[in-house]
Each structure stands twice: as structure tokens, then as C-alpha cells.
Amino acid sequence: MRYDTIIDATAADGRTVRGVLHGVDSYRDSGILAVEAAVRLAGGSAKPGVLATAEAFDAAEFLNSLAPHGLTWETTAD
């Protein structure tokens, strides 16, 4: 079942940004995300330390790597 994960963020100055991840199956996709992160960590392409995924990897590059699995993303800003 297809799904969209929507994230809205507002900066201190009032600017807003929306990010949307379009996926195929949330259970399947969580595994794909975990494996992609593990492969990158094993390859040494992440900063060391305790980090969120967005801190460890370039967001656009990481999200674009998921396209072969049917995951797409977009952002919009006011």
C-alpha cells in the first residue's frame, strides 16, 4: 500500500518547508532504509559518532539512492 510521510518545519524567522517521502510499503521500506544506512556505515562514508541519519549522510544523496526501490521525495518552501 502506497503512503506519504509529510514533514513540515518552521524556522525561527517564520519560513516554512515541507518534505514529502512517497513510499510503497512502510514495513518493507523501513528495512530498505536500514540496509542503505548500514551499507554506507560499513563503507566508511559517514561521520563518526552518535548521529541522526540526516547528520551522518547527505540527505539528498541518501534519499535519491532509494529511488530504485520505489521511494521518491520532494521539498517545497514558502
XYZ file of C-alpha atoms in Angstrom:
78
model
C 0.000 0.000 0.000
C 1.476 3.339 -1.050
C 1.981 6.026 1.586
C 3.321 9.553 2.023
C 5.304 10.747 5.026
C 4.923 14.520 5.372
C 7.240 16.685 7.460
C 6.569 20.397 7.976
C 9.267 22.589 9.505
C 9.164 26.247 10.519
C 12.328 28.302 11.037
C 12.655 30.905 13.781
C 12.045 33.649 11.208
C 8.758 32.051 10.109
C 9.922 30.444 6.847
C 8.344 27.053 6.276
C 9.481 23.985 4.382
C 7.601 20.779 3.623
C 9.301 17.491 2.837
C 7.373 14.514 1.488
C 8.636 10.943 1.139
C 6.489 8.779 -1.153
C 6.812 5.070 -0.452
C 5.435 1.677 -1.368
C 5.135 -0.249 1.907
C 6.239 1.229 5.222
C 7.358 -2.100 6.719
C 9.385 -3.042 3.642
C 10.762 0.466 3.278
C 11.995 0.677 6.876
C 14.187 -2.339 6.118
C 15.479 -0.745 2.910
C 16.354 2.443 4.814
C 18.193 0.450 7.496
C 20.179 -1.549 4.943
C 21.140 1.564 2.960
C 22.390 3.208 6.158
C 24.289 0.048 7.185
C 25.978 -0.241 3.782
C 27.091 3.382 3.991
C 28.361 2.947 7.548
C 30.269 -0.212 6.615
C 31.796 1.615 3.662
C 33.093 4.363 5.932
C 31.150 7.142 4.225
C 29.651 8.543 7.434
C 30.989 10.866 10.084
C 31.953 9.064 13.305
C 29.909 9.359 16.476
C 26.292 9.157 17.547
C 24.347 10.895 14.800
C 20.911 11.046 13.265
C 20.709 9.767 9.698
C 20.473 13.348 8.408
C 23.688 14.241 10.237
C 25.609 11.172 9.102
C 24.745 11.315 5.390
C 23.941 13.908 2.755
C 20.133 13.966 2.760
C 19.556 14.372 -0.986
C 22.128 11.720 -1.865
C 20.685 9.260 0.647
C 17.095 9.830 -0.458
C 17.995 9.637 -4.159
C 19.639 6.249 -3.563
C 16.232 4.870 -2.566
C 14.599 5.554 -5.964
C 15.343 2.064 -7.388
C 13.157 0.715 -4.568
C 10.199 2.953 -5.447
C 10.820 5.632 -2.823
C 10.758 9.231 -4.030
C 10.882 12.563 -2.261
C 10.255 16.256 -2.769
C 10.510 19.519 -0.853
C 8.614 22.772 -1.133
C 9.296 26.080 0.583
C 7.249 29.223 1.141
